[in-house]
Coordinates of C-alpha atoms and ligand atoms in Angstrom, one line a residue:
M1 CA 18.8 39.0 25.0
F2 CA 17.2 38.5 28.3
R3 CA 17.1 35.0 29.8
I4 CA 13.8 34.2 31.3
L5 CA 14.1 32.8 34.8
S6 CA 11.2 31.1 36.7
I7 CA 9.9 32.2 40.0
A8 CA 12.2 29.7 41.7
F9 CA 14.9 32.1 40.4
A10 CA 17.6 29.3 40.8
L11 CA 20.6 31.5 40.0
L12 CA 19.8 33.8 42.7
L13 CA 19.2 31.3 45.5
I14 CA 22.7 31.4 46.6
I15 CA 21.6 31.9 50.1
G16 CA 18.7 29.6 50.0
C17 CA 15.1 30.3 50.4
K18 CA 13.9 32.0 53.6
N19 CA 10.5 32.5 54.7
S20 CA 11.5 35.4 57.1
E21 CA 14.1 37.6 57.9
E22 CA 16.5 36.7 60.7
S23 CA 15.4 38.7 63.6
T24 CA 16.7 42.1 63.5
V25 CA 14.4 43.5 66.0
T26 CA 15.1 43.8 69.7
P27 CA 11.5 43.0 71.1
S28 CA 12.3 45.4 73.9
D29 CA 13.3 48.4 71.7
P30 CA 11.0 51.0 72.9
S31 CA 10.4 52.6 69.6
H32 CA 8.8 49.5 68.4
K33 CA 5.0 49.7 68.6
W34 CA 2.2 47.4 67.6
W35 CA 0.5 50.3 65.7
K36 CA 3.8 50.8 63.7
E37 CA 3.7 47.0 62.8
A38 CA 0.0 46.9 62.2
I39 CA -1.6 46.3 58.7
I40 CA -4.8 48.2 59.0
Y41 CA -7.9 47.2 56.9
Q42 CA -10.5 49.9 56.5
I43 CA -14.3 48.9 56.7
Y44 CA -17.0 51.2 55.5
P45 CA -19.7 49.2 57.4
R46 CA -22.5 50.5 55.4
S47 CA -21.0 48.7 52.4
F48 CA -19.4 45.5 54.0
K49 CA -21.9 43.1 54.6
D50 CA -25.8 43.1 55.1
T51 CA -27.4 40.2 57.1
D52 CA -30.9 41.7 57.7
G53 CA -31.8 42.5 54.1
D54 CA -32.4 46.1 54.4
G55 CA -29.7 46.7 52.0
V56 CA -27.3 48.3 54.4
G57 CA -24.2 46.6 55.8
D58 CA -24.4 45.9 59.6
L59 CA -22.1 44.7 62.5
K60 CA -23.4 41.2 62.1
G61 CA -22.2 41.2 58.4
I62 CA -18.7 42.1 59.8
I63 CA -19.0 39.2 62.5
E64 CA -19.9 37.0 59.8
E65 CA -16.8 37.8 57.8
L66 CA -14.2 37.9 60.6
D67 CA -12.5 34.8 59.4
Y68 CA -12.3 36.3 56.0
I69 CA -10.6 39.4 57.5
Q70 CA -8.3 37.4 59.5
S71 CA -7.4 35.5 56.3
L72 CA -6.2 38.8 54.7
G73 CA -3.3 38.7 57.2
V74 CA -4.4 42.3 58.4
T75 CA -4.0 42.9 62.2
A76 CA -6.3 45.8 62.9
V77 CA -9.4 47.2 61.4
W78 CA -10.4 50.8 61.1
L79 CA -14.3 51.1 61.3
N80 CA -15.9 54.2 59.9
P81 CA -18.4 55.8 62.5
I82 CA -21.1 53.2 63.6
Y83 CA -22.7 55.5 66.2
S84 CA -26.4 56.7 66.0
S85 CA -26.8 59.2 63.3
P86 CA -29.5 60.6 60.9
N87 CA -26.9 59.8 58.2
D88 CA -26.7 63.0 56.4
D89 CA -23.0 62.3 55.8
N90 CA -23.3 58.4 56.4
G91 CA -22.4 58.6 60.1
Y92 CA -20.0 61.5 60.2
D93 CA -23.0 63.3 61.7
V94 CA -23.3 61.7 65.1
S95 CA -26.6 62.1 67.2
D96 CA -25.5 59.8 69.9
Y97 CA -21.8 58.9 70.5
R98 CA -22.6 56.1 73.0
A99 CA -25.1 54.3 70.9
I100 CA -24.9 52.1 67.7
M101 CA -26.6 53.2 64.6
E102 CA -29.9 51.3 64.3
D103 CA -29.0 50.3 60.7
F104 CA -25.8 48.8 62.0
G105 CA -27.2 46.7 65.0
T106 CA -26.9 46.8 68.6
M107 CA -24.3 47.4 71.4
E108 CA -24.5 43.5 71.9
D109 CA -23.4 43.0 68.2
F110 CA -20.6 45.5 68.9
D111 CA -19.4 43.5 72.0
I112 CA -19.5 40.3 70.0
M113 CA -17.6 41.7 67.1
L114 CA -15.0 43.2 69.3
K115 CA -14.5 40.1 71.1
G116 CA -14.2 38.1 67.8
M117 CA -11.7 40.6 66.5
H118 CA -9.6 40.3 69.7
E119 CA -9.8 36.4 69.6
R120 CA -8.3 36.6 66.1
N121 CA -5.5 39.1 67.1
I122 CA -7.1 41.8 65.4
K123 CA -7.3 45.2 67.0
L124 CA -10.2 47.9 66.5
V125 CA -9.6 51.5 65.6
M126 CA -12.7 53.7 66.1
D127 CA -13.6 56.9 64.3
V128 CA -14.0 59.9 66.6
V129 CA -16.0 62.6 64.9
V130 CA -15.8 65.6 67.3
N131 CA -15.1 68.6 65.1
H132 CA -18.8 68.6 64.7
S133 CA -21.8 66.5 65.8
S134 CA -25.2 66.1 64.1
D135 CA -27.7 68.9 64.7
E136 CA -30.0 66.0 65.9
H137 CA -27.5 65.4 68.9
E138 CA -29.2 66.5 72.3
W139 CA -26.3 68.9 72.7
F140 CA -27.3 71.0 69.5
K141 CA -31.1 70.6 70.3
Q142 CA -30.4 72.4 73.4
S143 CA -27.9 74.7 72.4
R144 CA -30.2 76.0 69.6
S145 CA -33.1 76.4 71.9
S146 CA -32.2 79.7 73.6
R147 CA -29.3 82.0 73.9
D148 CA -29.1 81.3 77.5
N149 CA -29.2 77.4 77.4
P150 CA -26.4 75.8 79.3
Y151 CA -25.2 74.1 76.1
R152 CA -25.3 77.3 74.0
D153 CA -21.5 77.5 74.1
Y154 CA -21.1 74.0 73.0
Y155 CA -21.3 75.3 69.4
H156 CA -20.3 78.4 67.7
W157 CA -23.0 81.0 67.5
W158 CA -22.9 84.4 66.1
P159 CA -25.8 86.9 67.1
A160 CA -27.3 88.4 64.0
E161 CA -27.6 91.8 65.6
K162 CA -23.7 92.1 65.1
G163 CA -24.3 91.7 61.2
K164 CA -23.3 88.9 59.3
P165 CA -20.2 87.2 60.4
N166 CA -17.1 87.0 58.1
Y167 CA -17.2 84.4 55.5
R168 CA -16.3 80.9 56.2
Y169 CA -16.1 78.3 53.4
S170 CA -18.1 75.1 54.0
L171 CA -16.9 71.9 52.3
F172 CA -20.2 70.4 52.0
D173 CA -22.9 73.3 51.9
E174 CA -24.9 73.8 48.8
K175 CA -23.7 77.5 48.5
G176 CA -20.4 76.9 50.2
D177 CA -21.4 79.1 53.2
A178 CA -20.5 77.8 56.6
W179 CA -22.7 80.0 58.6
R180 CA -26.4 79.1 58.7
Y181 CA -28.9 81.6 59.9
D182 CA -31.3 80.2 62.7
S183 CA -34.4 82.5 63.3
L184 CA -35.2 80.7 66.6
T185 CA -32.6 82.9 68.4
N186 CA -31.8 85.2 65.5
S187 CA -28.1 83.9 65.3
Y188 CA -25.9 82.0 62.8
Y189 CA -24.1 78.8 63.5
L190 CA -21.0 77.5 62.2
H191 CA -20.6 74.4 60.0
Y192 CA -17.4 73.6 58.1
F193 CA -19.2 70.6 56.7
A194 CA -22.9 70.1 56.0
V195 CA -25.6 72.3 57.4
K196 CA -26.6 69.4 59.6
Q197 CA -23.0 69.1 61.1
P198 CA -22.6 72.0 63.5
D199 CA -19.0 72.5 64.6
L200 CA -18.4 71.9 68.4
N201 CA -16.7 74.6 70.3
W202 CA -13.5 73.3 71.6
E203 CA -12.6 76.4 73.6
N204 CA -15.5 75.1 75.9
P205 CA -13.9 72.9 78.5
K206 CA -17.2 71.2 79.1
V207 CA -17.2 70.0 75.4
R208 CA -13.7 68.7 75.8
Q209 CA -14.5 66.9 79.0
E210 CA -17.7 65.3 77.3
V211 CA -15.6 64.1 74.5
Y212 CA -12.9 62.5 76.7
D213 CA -15.6 60.9 78.7
I214 CA -17.1 59.4 75.3
M215 CA -13.4 58.1 74.4
K216 CA -13.3 56.6 77.7
F217 CA -16.4 54.9 77.3
W218 CA -15.1 53.2 74.2
A219 CA -11.6 52.6 75.6
E220 CA -13.2 50.8 78.5
K221 CA -15.1 48.5 76.1
G222 CA -11.5 47.5 74.9
V223 CA -11.4 49.4 71.6
D224 CA -7.6 49.7 70.7
G225 CA -7.4 53.1 68.9
F226 CA -8.8 56.2 67.6
R227 CA -9.0 58.0 64.4
L228 CA -9.8 61.6 64.8
D229 CA -12.0 62.8 62.1
A230 CA -11.2 66.4 60.7
F231 CA -9.8 67.0 64.1
Q232 CA -7.0 69.5 62.6
F233 CA -9.9 72.0 62.1
A234 CA -11.4 71.5 65.5
A235 CA -9.9 74.8 67.2
K236 CA -10.9 78.1 65.8
D237 CA -10.0 81.8 66.2
T238 CA -13.5 82.5 67.8
T239 CA -13.2 86.2 66.9
F240 CA -13.8 85.0 63.4
P241 CA -11.6 87.6 61.7
K242 CA -12.0 88.3 58.0
F243 CA -9.9 86.0 55.6
P244 CA -8.5 87.1 52.4
D245 CA -10.6 86.8 49.4
G246 CA -10.3 83.6 47.7
F247 CA -9.0 81.9 50.9
E248 CA -11.2 78.8 50.5
K249 CA -9.1 77.8 47.4
N250 CA -6.5 77.0 50.1
F251 CA -8.7 76.7 53.2
T252 CA -6.5 74.4 55.1
E253 CA -4.1 77.1 55.5
Y254 CA -6.7 78.9 57.4
Y255 CA -8.6 76.3 59.2
A256 CA -6.1 73.7 60.2
M257 CA -4.0 73.8 63.4
Q258 CA -5.5 77.2 64.8
G259 CA -5.7 78.4 68.3
D260 CA -5.0 75.9 71.1
L261 CA -5.2 72.7 69.2
H262 CA -2.0 71.4 70.4
Q263 CA -3.1 72.0 73.9
Y264 CA -6.3 70.1 73.3
L265 CA -4.4 67.1 71.9
K266 CA -2.0 67.1 74.9
E267 CA -5.1 67.2 77.3
M268 CA -6.8 64.3 75.3
N269 CA -3.4 62.2 75.4
A270 CA -3.3 63.0 79.3
E271 CA -6.8 62.1 80.0
V272 CA -7.5 59.1 77.5
F273 CA -4.5 57.9 75.2
S274 CA -2.0 57.6 78.1
K275 CA -4.4 56.0 80.4
Y276 CA -5.7 53.2 78.1
N277 CA -2.8 52.5 76.0
V278 CA -4.7 53.1 72.6
M279 CA -3.2 54.3 69.4
S280 CA -4.4 57.6 67.9
V281 CA -4.2 58.9 64.4
S282 CA -5.1 62.2 62.9
E283 CA -7.0 62.8 60.0
G284 CA -4.9 65.3 58.0
A285 CA -1.6 66.4 59.0
G286 CA -1.8 70.2 59.3
R287 CA -0.4 72.7 56.7
N288 CA 3.3 71.6 56.6
F289 CA 5.9 69.3 57.9
V290 CA 6.3 71.5 61.0
D291 CA 2.6 70.9 61.9
A292 CA 2.8 67.1 61.0
H293 CA 5.7 66.7 63.4
N294 CA 4.2 68.6 66.2
L295 CA 1.2 66.3 65.9
V296 CA 3.2 63.2 66.3
D297 CA 6.4 63.9 67.9
E298 CA 6.7 61.6 70.8
D299 CA 8.1 64.1 73.2
R300 CA 5.1 66.3 72.8
K301 CA 2.6 63.6 73.7
E302 CA -0.3 64.3 71.4
L303 CA -0.9 61.8 68.6
D304 CA 1.0 58.6 67.5
M305 CA 0.6 58.8 63.7
A306 CA 0.0 61.4 61.2
Y307 CA -2.4 60.7 58.3
A308 CA -1.4 63.2 55.4
F309 CA -3.4 63.7 52.3
D310 CA -0.5 64.6 49.8
G311 CA -0.3 61.0 48.5
V312 CA -4.1 60.8 47.7
D313 CA -4.0 64.2 46.3
I314 CA -1.6 63.2 43.4
A315 CA -4.1 61.4 40.9
K316 CA -6.3 63.6 38.8
P317 CA -8.7 62.6 36.1
N318 CA -6.2 63.1 33.4
G319 CA -3.6 61.0 35.1
Y320 CA -0.5 61.7 37.2
S321 CA 3.2 61.7 36.9
L322 CA 5.3 58.9 38.4
D323 CA 7.9 61.6 39.0
H324 CA 5.5 63.6 41.2
F325 CA 4.4 60.4 43.0
K326 CA 7.9 59.4 44.0
E327 CA 8.7 63.0 44.9
V328 CA 5.6 63.2 47.4
F329 CA 6.2 59.8 48.9
T330 CA 10.0 60.4 49.2
R331 CA 9.6 63.8 50.7
W332 CA 7.3 62.7 53.3
D333 CA 9.6 59.8 54.2
S334 CA 12.6 61.7 54.6
A335 CA 10.8 64.2 56.8
F336 CA 9.9 61.4 59.0
A337 CA 12.9 59.4 58.8
K338 CA 14.3 60.2 62.2
K339 CA 11.3 61.0 64.1
G340 CA 7.4 60.6 64.1
W341 CA 5.2 58.0 62.1
L342 CA 3.1 58.2 59.0
S343 CA 0.1 56.3 57.5
I344 CA 0.5 54.9 54.1
F345 CA -2.6 54.7 51.8
L346 CA -3.8 55.5 48.6
S347 CA -7.4 55.1 49.0
N348 CA -10.2 55.4 51.7
H349 CA -13.9 56.2 51.8
D350 CA -13.4 59.7 50.7
Q351 CA -11.6 58.7 47.5
S352 CA -12.5 56.8 44.6
R353 CA -11.0 53.2 43.9
L354 CA -7.4 52.6 44.1
V355 CA -6.9 50.9 40.8
S356 CA -9.0 53.2 38.9
R357 CA -7.1 56.1 40.2
Y358 CA -3.5 55.1 40.6
G359 CA -3.5 51.9 38.4
N360 CA -5.2 50.7 35.2
D361 CA -8.7 49.3 35.6
S362 CA -8.9 47.9 32.0
E363 CA -9.5 44.2 31.8
A364 CA -6.0 43.5 30.7
F365 CA -4.3 45.4 33.5
R366 CA -6.6 45.6 36.5
A367 CA -5.2 42.6 38.2
P368 CA -1.3 43.3 37.7
S369 CA -1.7 47.0 38.5
T370 CA -3.7 46.4 41.6
K371 CA -1.1 43.7 42.8
M372 CA 1.6 46.4 41.9
L373 CA -0.2 49.1 44.1
N374 CA -0.8 46.8 46.9
T375 CA 2.8 45.9 47.0
F376 CA 3.6 49.5 47.2
I377 CA 1.4 50.2 50.1
L378 CA 2.7 47.3 52.0
S379 CA 6.2 47.7 51.5
M380 CA 6.5 51.3 52.5
R381 CA 7.7 52.7 55.7
G382 CA 4.7 53.9 57.7
T383 CA 1.5 51.9 58.9
P384 CA -0.3 50.6 55.7
Y385 CA -4.2 51.4 55.5
C386 CA -5.8 49.0 53.0
Y387 CA -9.4 49.9 51.9
Y388 CA -11.9 47.2 51.8
G389 CA -12.4 45.8 48.2
D390 CA -8.9 47.0 47.3
E391 CA -7.6 43.6 48.2
L392 CA -9.7 42.4 45.3
G393 CA -9.2 45.2 42.8
M394 CA -12.8 46.6 42.9
T395 CA -12.9 49.4 40.5
N396 CA -14.9 52.7 40.2
I397 CA -18.6 52.3 39.4
G398 CA -18.5 55.5 37.4
F399 CA -22.2 56.9 37.6
D400 CA -23.5 59.3 34.6
S401 CA -26.2 60.9 36.2
I402 CA -26.4 63.1 39.4
S403 CA -29.6 61.0 40.4
Q404 CA -27.3 58.0 40.9
Y405 CA -25.1 59.5 43.5
Q406 CA -26.0 59.2 47.3
D407 CA -23.1 61.4 48.7
I408 CA -23.9 64.7 50.2
A409 CA -20.6 66.2 48.9
A410 CA -21.4 65.1 45.3
I411 CA -25.1 66.2 45.6
N412 CA -24.5 69.6 47.1
G413 CA -21.4 70.2 45.0
Y414 CA -23.8 69.7 42.0
K415 CA -26.3 72.2 43.3
K416 CA -23.4 74.7 43.8
V417 CA -22.1 74.3 40.4
M418 CA -25.5 74.7 39.0
S419 CA -26.5 77.7 40.9
Q420 CA -23.4 79.5 40.0
G421 CA -23.7 78.7 36.5
G422 CA -20.5 76.7 36.4
D423 CA -19.3 74.0 34.1
I424 CA -21.5 71.0 34.8
D425 CA -20.0 68.7 32.4
A426 CA -16.7 69.0 33.7
Y427 CA -18.1 68.7 37.3
M428 CA -19.8 65.5 36.3
K429 CA -16.7 64.1 34.7
G430 CA -14.7 65.0 38.0
L431 CA -17.4 63.1 39.8
K432 CA -17.2 60.1 37.6
F433 CA -13.5 59.7 38.2
G434 CA -13.2 61.0 41.8
S435 CA -16.5 60.9 43.5
R436 CA -16.7 59.2 47.1
D437 CA -19.5 56.9 46.0
N438 CA -17.0 55.3 43.7
G439 CA -15.4 54.0 46.6
R440 CA -18.3 53.2 48.7
T441 CA -20.1 50.5 46.4
P442 CA -20.8 47.4 48.2
M443 CA -18.1 44.9 48.9
Q444 CA -18.2 42.0 46.0
W445 CA -18.3 38.6 47.8
D446 CA -19.5 36.6 44.8
A447 CA -21.0 36.8 41.2
S448 CA -24.6 36.7 42.5
E449 CA -27.0 39.5 41.7
N450 CA -26.1 41.7 44.6
G451 CA -22.6 40.3 44.9
G452 CA -23.5 38.6 48.1
F453 CA -23.7 41.8 49.8
T454 CA -27.4 41.8 50.5
E455 CA -30.6 39.8 50.0
G456 CA -32.4 43.3 49.7
I457 CA -32.0 46.3 47.5
P458 CA -28.3 47.6 48.1
W459 CA -28.2 51.2 49.3
L460 CA -25.7 51.9 46.5
P461 CA -25.7 49.7 43.5
V462 CA -23.3 46.9 43.5
N463 CA -20.8 47.2 40.6
D464 CA -21.7 45.0 37.5
N465 CA -18.3 43.7 37.5
K466 CA -19.0 41.6 40.5
T467 CA -19.1 38.7 38.3
V468 CA -15.6 38.7 37.6
I469 CA -14.3 40.6 40.7
N470 CA -15.3 38.9 43.8
V471 CA -14.1 37.1 46.8
Q472 CA -15.3 33.8 45.9
S473 CA -13.8 33.5 42.6
Q474 CA -10.3 34.6 43.9
H475 CA -10.2 32.9 47.2
D476 CA -8.8 29.6 45.8
D477 CA -6.9 31.1 42.8
P478 CA -3.2 31.2 43.9
N479 CA -2.7 33.9 41.3
S480 CA -5.6 36.1 42.3
V481 CA -5.3 39.8 43.5
L482 CA -6.6 38.5 46.7
N483 CA -3.9 36.0 47.2
H484 CA -1.4 38.3 46.2
F485 CA -2.4 40.7 48.9
R486 CA -2.4 37.7 51.3
K487 CA 1.1 37.0 50.3
M488 CA 2.2 40.6 50.8
T489 CA 0.7 40.9 54.4
T490 CA 2.5 37.5 55.2
L491 CA 5.7 39.2 53.9
R492 CA 5.4 42.4 55.9
K493 CA 4.8 40.4 59.0
N494 CA 7.8 38.1 58.4
F495 CA 10.2 40.9 57.4
P496 CA 10.4 43.6 60.1
V497 CA 12.7 45.4 57.7
L498 CA 9.5 46.4 55.8
V499 CA 8.3 48.1 58.9
Y500 CA 11.3 49.7 60.5
G501 CA 13.9 49.7 57.6
A502 CA 15.2 52.8 56.2
Y503 CA 13.7 53.8 52.9
E504 CA 15.9 54.8 50.0
L505 CA 14.8 55.7 46.5
V506 CA 16.8 54.1 43.9
Q507 CA 17.2 55.4 40.3
K508 CA 15.0 58.5 40.9
E509 CA 15.3 59.5 37.2
H510 CA 13.5 56.3 35.9
H511 CA 9.9 57.5 34.7
K512 CA 8.2 54.4 34.6
V513 CA 9.8 52.4 37.5
Y514 CA 9.5 53.2 41.2
A515 CA 12.2 51.4 43.1
Y516 CA 13.5 51.8 46.6
T517 CA 15.4 49.9 49.3
R518 CA 14.3 49.2 52.8
T519 CA 17.3 48.6 55.1
T520 CA 18.1 47.6 58.8
A521 CA 21.4 46.5 60.4
N522 CA 21.3 43.0 58.9
S523 CA 18.6 43.0 56.2
K524 CA 17.9 44.9 52.8
L525 CA 15.2 44.5 50.4
L526 CA 14.8 46.2 47.1
V527 CA 11.3 47.0 45.8
I528 CA 10.7 47.4 42.1
L529 CA 7.4 48.6 40.7
N530 CA 6.7 49.3 37.0
F531 CA 4.1 51.9 37.1
S532 CA 3.4 51.7 33.3
E533 CA 1.3 49.5 31.0
T534 CA 4.4 48.8 28.8
P535 CA 7.3 46.3 29.2
T536 CA 10.0 48.3 30.8
E537 CA 13.8 47.7 31.4
F538 CA 15.4 48.4 34.6
V539 CA 19.1 48.1 35.6
I540 CA 19.6 47.1 39.1
P541 CA 22.5 49.1 40.4
K542 CA 25.8 47.4 40.8
D543 CA 26.0 47.6 44.5
L544 CA 22.8 45.9 45.2
S545 CA 23.1 42.1 44.6
P546 CA 19.7 40.4 44.6
V547 CA 19.8 36.9 46.5
E548 CA 16.1 35.9 46.3
V549 CA 12.9 37.0 44.8
L550 CA 10.5 37.4 47.9
I551 CA 7.4 38.3 45.7
D552 CA 6.5 38.8 42.2
N553 CA 3.1 39.6 40.7
Y554 CA 3.9 37.7 37.5
D555 CA 5.3 34.2 37.6
Q556 CA 8.6 35.0 35.9
V557 CA 11.4 37.3 36.6
A558 CA 13.3 38.2 33.4
M559 CA 16.8 39.1 34.1
E560 CA 20.2 39.1 32.7
G561 CA 23.2 40.3 34.7
N562 CA 21.5 43.4 36.4
N563 CA 19.0 44.0 33.6
L564 CA 15.7 43.3 34.4
A565 CA 12.9 43.3 31.7
L566 CA 9.6 44.2 33.6
Q567 CA 6.1 43.3 32.4
P568 CA 3.5 45.9 32.4
Y569 CA 2.8 46.8 36.2
Q570 CA 5.4 44.2 37.3
A571 CA 6.1 44.3 40.9
I572 CA 9.2 42.5 42.5
I573 CA 10.6 42.5 45.9
F574 CA 14.2 41.2 46.0
E575 CA 16.2 40.2 49.1
I576 CA 19.6 41.9 48.6
Q577 CA 22.9 40.5 50.0
K578 CA 24.0 42.3 53.0
Ligands
LIG1 C1 -13.5 63.5 56.9 C2 -14.3 62.2 56.7 O1 -13.3 61.3 56.3 C3 -15.5 62.3 55.7 O2 -15.9 61.1 55.2 C4 -16.5 63.2 56.3 O3 -17.4 63.6 55.3 C5 -15.8 64.5 56.9 N1 -14.6 64.4 57.6 C6 -16.8 65.3 57.8 O4 -16.9 64.4 59.0

């Protein structure tokens, strides 16, 4: 029988309790960078906190909550776009890159927010959306107005007298067609995303210079990094050749990393990143490891960090297998073990909620499974990106009717399925599980009617479970999901091995437990995560001798010899004797 040991884990305290690793990191090691050590908290500003009662979050709301953000132990914030926008795609359709969206506040608010972050040692990463702009941007208005307008070549136009251009797939178009006919100049323009998001022409050096100037504007203000939205699609073969039938099922193969994309990134690096010491992260990492490496290989001087989607693509409405999950994260880690740097994340504003997709959002298991997933994200090699609300275990809202959705992707996808006579029930089921609106419901600050998010009518409903899942109720509860998150960020900051240590999978063949070690020259940790809702046994390999429990999402570690009896979703990190 297993003997139950308390968290104090007396028998294992041979070496004594340590709050942090003895320094294994040489501060002057040139491979050590703040952005590798960063813990990034992603804020969807529309949904974080509203201070003026219009039902939409704003910068003043973020300012009000800076102490909360600091209390999470995160060291950087990535803000989704806050620029002027008609909001066809919630800010990913920018009409003025140097102005703040009215709903969000003013440039003065921005300056105060940035100063407040820096005072708290929190860095700011801005979203840069330059694969496309809004059709309400002045560039597009000019470009559209006549064929000989100086801005015409800022976008991709196809004169209709040449016939219809070869089919291009659009992610957000209600017909899936990326070419839109515009009678004003008898031409088609290209939009990989929604019709109001025309693609910029990166072949035009003037466009590139405009973008670098915009980035410099924000860098001069003191922002610390840029996330390049959809940038892997920015370069195109502008002869627009025919792609094979059905290419849209695998469109990244045809859209990503085309033409001179790497050249543009090198130019951006020389013009902006190198001059301002800002970090840069791609959205997407190309078609394969070669692309991903080429994006972030230090010697090439393009970007710092890749943000690959394989990890968020694992979860499906009917579940996922842990074997697959381990395989994906292990494969990516080993490809980047020697060179390059990755982002680690399981959720963002384009996904539904962490616990609803990867954990178990039932009442019984929501808390332990969220803690387990946060343990994973914060103990892997690569920079962790934690999405607002996941520190509390916020769950999917799960709308039933299309009228409840706000997201253009969901709404236009619905129209497309309807017009093509597709399986609408299957589509609605898919949305309920995976829609982006699930991940965009307002932050749950307290149990009040609107969860403390707004005094007005929230732009998207607050999840009813705000009564039990909210900051106020979790703040002082030592066992809350929130306080577990805080303990994990503290641990990551105190143990550089969690940042720089080599990753090695342990007991690959265990179908319920994901275990791995993180190792540097003089430190070794063992992470053990029970991904199942059942109690599970795990045998710690003989060559790994635990000396201390550093964190546990339950209050007991049950162990006899090397045999661990894990509770459902139990997550433990041991320090291992070196
Ligand atoms: C990727 C962003 O993450 C997503 O939210 C947006 O809709 C598209 N790019 C288009 O900008």
